[in-house]
Each structure stands twice: as structure tokens, then as C-alpha cells.
mmCIF file of C-alpha atoms in Angstrom:
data_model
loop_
_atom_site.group_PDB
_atom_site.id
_atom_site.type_symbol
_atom_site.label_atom_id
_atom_site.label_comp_id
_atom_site.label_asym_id
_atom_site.label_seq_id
_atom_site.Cartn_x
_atom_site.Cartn_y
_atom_site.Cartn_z
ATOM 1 C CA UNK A 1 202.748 72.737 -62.725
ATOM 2 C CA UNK A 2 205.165 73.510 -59.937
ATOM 3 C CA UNK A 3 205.200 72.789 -56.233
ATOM 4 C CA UNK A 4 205.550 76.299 -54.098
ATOM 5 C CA UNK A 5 205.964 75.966 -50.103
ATOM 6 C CA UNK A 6 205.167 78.737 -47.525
ATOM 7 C CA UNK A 7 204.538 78.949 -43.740
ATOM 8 C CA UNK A 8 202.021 79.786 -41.326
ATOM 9 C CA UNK A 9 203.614 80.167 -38.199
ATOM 10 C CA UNK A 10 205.760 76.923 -37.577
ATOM 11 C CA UNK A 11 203.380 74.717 -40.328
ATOM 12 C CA UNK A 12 204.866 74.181 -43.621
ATOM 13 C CA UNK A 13 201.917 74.718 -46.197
ATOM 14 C CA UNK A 14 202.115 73.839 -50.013
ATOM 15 C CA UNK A 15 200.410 75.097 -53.095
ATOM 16 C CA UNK A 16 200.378 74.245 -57.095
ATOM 17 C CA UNK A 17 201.228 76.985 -59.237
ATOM 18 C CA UNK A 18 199.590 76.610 -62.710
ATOM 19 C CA UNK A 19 200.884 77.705 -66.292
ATOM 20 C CA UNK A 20 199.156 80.704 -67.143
ATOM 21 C CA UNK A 21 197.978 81.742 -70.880
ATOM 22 C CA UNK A 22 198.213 84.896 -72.281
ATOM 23 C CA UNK A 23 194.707 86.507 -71.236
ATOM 24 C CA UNK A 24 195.471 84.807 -67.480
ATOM 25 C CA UNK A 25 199.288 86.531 -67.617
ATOM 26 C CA UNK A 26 197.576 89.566 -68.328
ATOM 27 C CA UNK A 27 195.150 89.831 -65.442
ATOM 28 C CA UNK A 28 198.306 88.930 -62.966
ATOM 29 C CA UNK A 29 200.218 91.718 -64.151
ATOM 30 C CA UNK A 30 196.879 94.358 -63.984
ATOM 31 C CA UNK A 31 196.398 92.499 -60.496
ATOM 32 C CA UNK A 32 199.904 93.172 -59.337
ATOM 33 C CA UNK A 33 199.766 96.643 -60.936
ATOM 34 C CA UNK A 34 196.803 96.899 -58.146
ATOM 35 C CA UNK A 35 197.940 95.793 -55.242
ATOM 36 C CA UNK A 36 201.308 97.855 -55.993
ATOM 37 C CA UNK A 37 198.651 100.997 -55.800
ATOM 38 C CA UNK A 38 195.935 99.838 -53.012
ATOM 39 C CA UNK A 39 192.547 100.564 -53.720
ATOM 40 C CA UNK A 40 190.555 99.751 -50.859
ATOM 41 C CA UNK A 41 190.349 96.350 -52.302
ATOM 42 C CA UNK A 42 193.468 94.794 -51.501
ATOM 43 C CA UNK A 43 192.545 91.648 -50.021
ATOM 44 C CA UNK A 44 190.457 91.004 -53.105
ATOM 45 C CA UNK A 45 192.889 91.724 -55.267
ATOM 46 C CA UNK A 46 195.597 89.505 -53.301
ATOM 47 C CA UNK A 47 192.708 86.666 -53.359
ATOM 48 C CA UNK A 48 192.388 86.858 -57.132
ATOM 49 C CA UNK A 49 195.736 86.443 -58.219
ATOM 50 C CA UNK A 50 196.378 83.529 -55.831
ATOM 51 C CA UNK A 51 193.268 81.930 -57.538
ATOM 52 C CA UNK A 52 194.585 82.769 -60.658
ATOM 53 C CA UNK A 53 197.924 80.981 -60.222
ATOM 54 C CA UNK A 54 196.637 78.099 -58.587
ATOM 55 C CA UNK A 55 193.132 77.364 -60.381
ATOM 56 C CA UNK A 56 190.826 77.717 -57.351
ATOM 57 C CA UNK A 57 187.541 78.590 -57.723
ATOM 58 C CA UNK A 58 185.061 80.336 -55.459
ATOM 59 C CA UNK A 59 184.211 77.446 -54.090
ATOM 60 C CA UNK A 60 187.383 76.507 -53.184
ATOM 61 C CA UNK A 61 188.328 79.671 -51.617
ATOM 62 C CA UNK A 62 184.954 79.019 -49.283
ATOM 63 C CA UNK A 63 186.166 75.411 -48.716
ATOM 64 C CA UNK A 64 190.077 77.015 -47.685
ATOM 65 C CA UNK A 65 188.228 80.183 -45.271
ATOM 66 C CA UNK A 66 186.120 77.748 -43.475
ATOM 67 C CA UNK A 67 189.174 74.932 -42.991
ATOM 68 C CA UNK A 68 190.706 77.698 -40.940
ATOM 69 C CA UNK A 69 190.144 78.284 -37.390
ATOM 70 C CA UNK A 70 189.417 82.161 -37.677
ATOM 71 C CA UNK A 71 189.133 84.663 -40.365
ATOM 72 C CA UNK A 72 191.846 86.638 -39.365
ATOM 73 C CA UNK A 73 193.710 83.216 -39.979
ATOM 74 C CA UNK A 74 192.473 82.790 -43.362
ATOM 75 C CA UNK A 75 193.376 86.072 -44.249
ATOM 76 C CA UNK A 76 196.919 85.264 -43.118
ATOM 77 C CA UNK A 77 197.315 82.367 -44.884
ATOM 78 C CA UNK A 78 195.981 83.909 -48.002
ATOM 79 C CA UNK A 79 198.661 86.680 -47.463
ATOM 80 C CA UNK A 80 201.376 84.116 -47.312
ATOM 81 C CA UNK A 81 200.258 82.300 -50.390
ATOM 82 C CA UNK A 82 200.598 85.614 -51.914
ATOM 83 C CA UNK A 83 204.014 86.710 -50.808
ATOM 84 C CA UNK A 84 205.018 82.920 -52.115
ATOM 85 C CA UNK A 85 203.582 82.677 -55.391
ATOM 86 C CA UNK A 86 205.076 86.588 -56.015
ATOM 87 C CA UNK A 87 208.431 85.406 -55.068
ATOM 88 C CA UNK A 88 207.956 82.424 -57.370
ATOM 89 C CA UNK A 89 206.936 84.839 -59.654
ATOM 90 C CA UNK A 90 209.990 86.490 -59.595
ATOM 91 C CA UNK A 91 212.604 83.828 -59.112
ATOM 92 C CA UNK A 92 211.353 82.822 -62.779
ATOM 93 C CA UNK A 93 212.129 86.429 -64.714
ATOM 94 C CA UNK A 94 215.884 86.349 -63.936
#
């Protein structure tokens, strides 16, 4: 498991990246595949591959929306997960 750090506004934020399997690896590449073509579903799709990389469930997604002040903020904070764990992502294939 690795550390990854992003930032909402001036806050420094931190999230653990898990080792994926095969069948896991596979769902992150459909779900980038998606969000590389939007479908009306992007936030979703964003959602489920930061889940998928750092093991939250449902619940924890609830827990993480309703520890932020507004949704808009959530969804912000969700986004820079994302753009994180994507450039973690990609700092690993070289």
C-alpha cells in the first residue's frame, strides 16, 4: 500500500492506494476507458475507480460526502482524489 497526497484548496489531503488483482486492474482500465469517453455518468465512474484503488465501500463514500461541508465540496474532493490516484497511476508505467 502506498501513501498518495492531493489538495483541496490550501489543505493537504492524503489517501492509501491499494494493490489491485487482476479482475480489480481490469475494471480500472474499463473505468478509465469511460471516463476518457463521458457517458452521462462521469462522476460515478470517477467515484468507482477511486473506491477501487483505495478499498472504500459505500459506506465509506457516505461517511467522506457527509464529512464535507457541501456537496459541491465533496464532489471536488472526489475529483482531486481522482486526478491523484491517475497520476499515481501513471508515474508507475514508466
Amino acid at each position: 500500500m502506498e501513501k498518495i497526497e492531493y489538495k483541496v484548496g490550501s489543505k493537504k489531503k492524503e489517501l492509501t492506494i491499494i494493490e489491485l488483482g487482476w479482475q480489480d486492474f481490469c475494471k480500472s482500465t474499463d473505468l478509465a476507458i469511460k471516463i476518457s469517453n463521458p457517458n452521462g455518468s462521469q462522476f460515478t465512474d470517477i467515484a468507482n475507480l477511486v473506491m477501487l484503488y483505495t478499498g472504500k465501500k459505500d459506506q465509506d463514500m457516505m461517511e467522506w460526502k457527509n464529512s464535507c461541508k457541501t456537496q459541491a465540496d465533496f464532489v471536488n474532493e472526489v475529483s482531486e482524489a481522482f486526478l491523484a490516484i491517475t497520476k499515481h497511476i501513471e508515474s508507475k508505467k514508466k
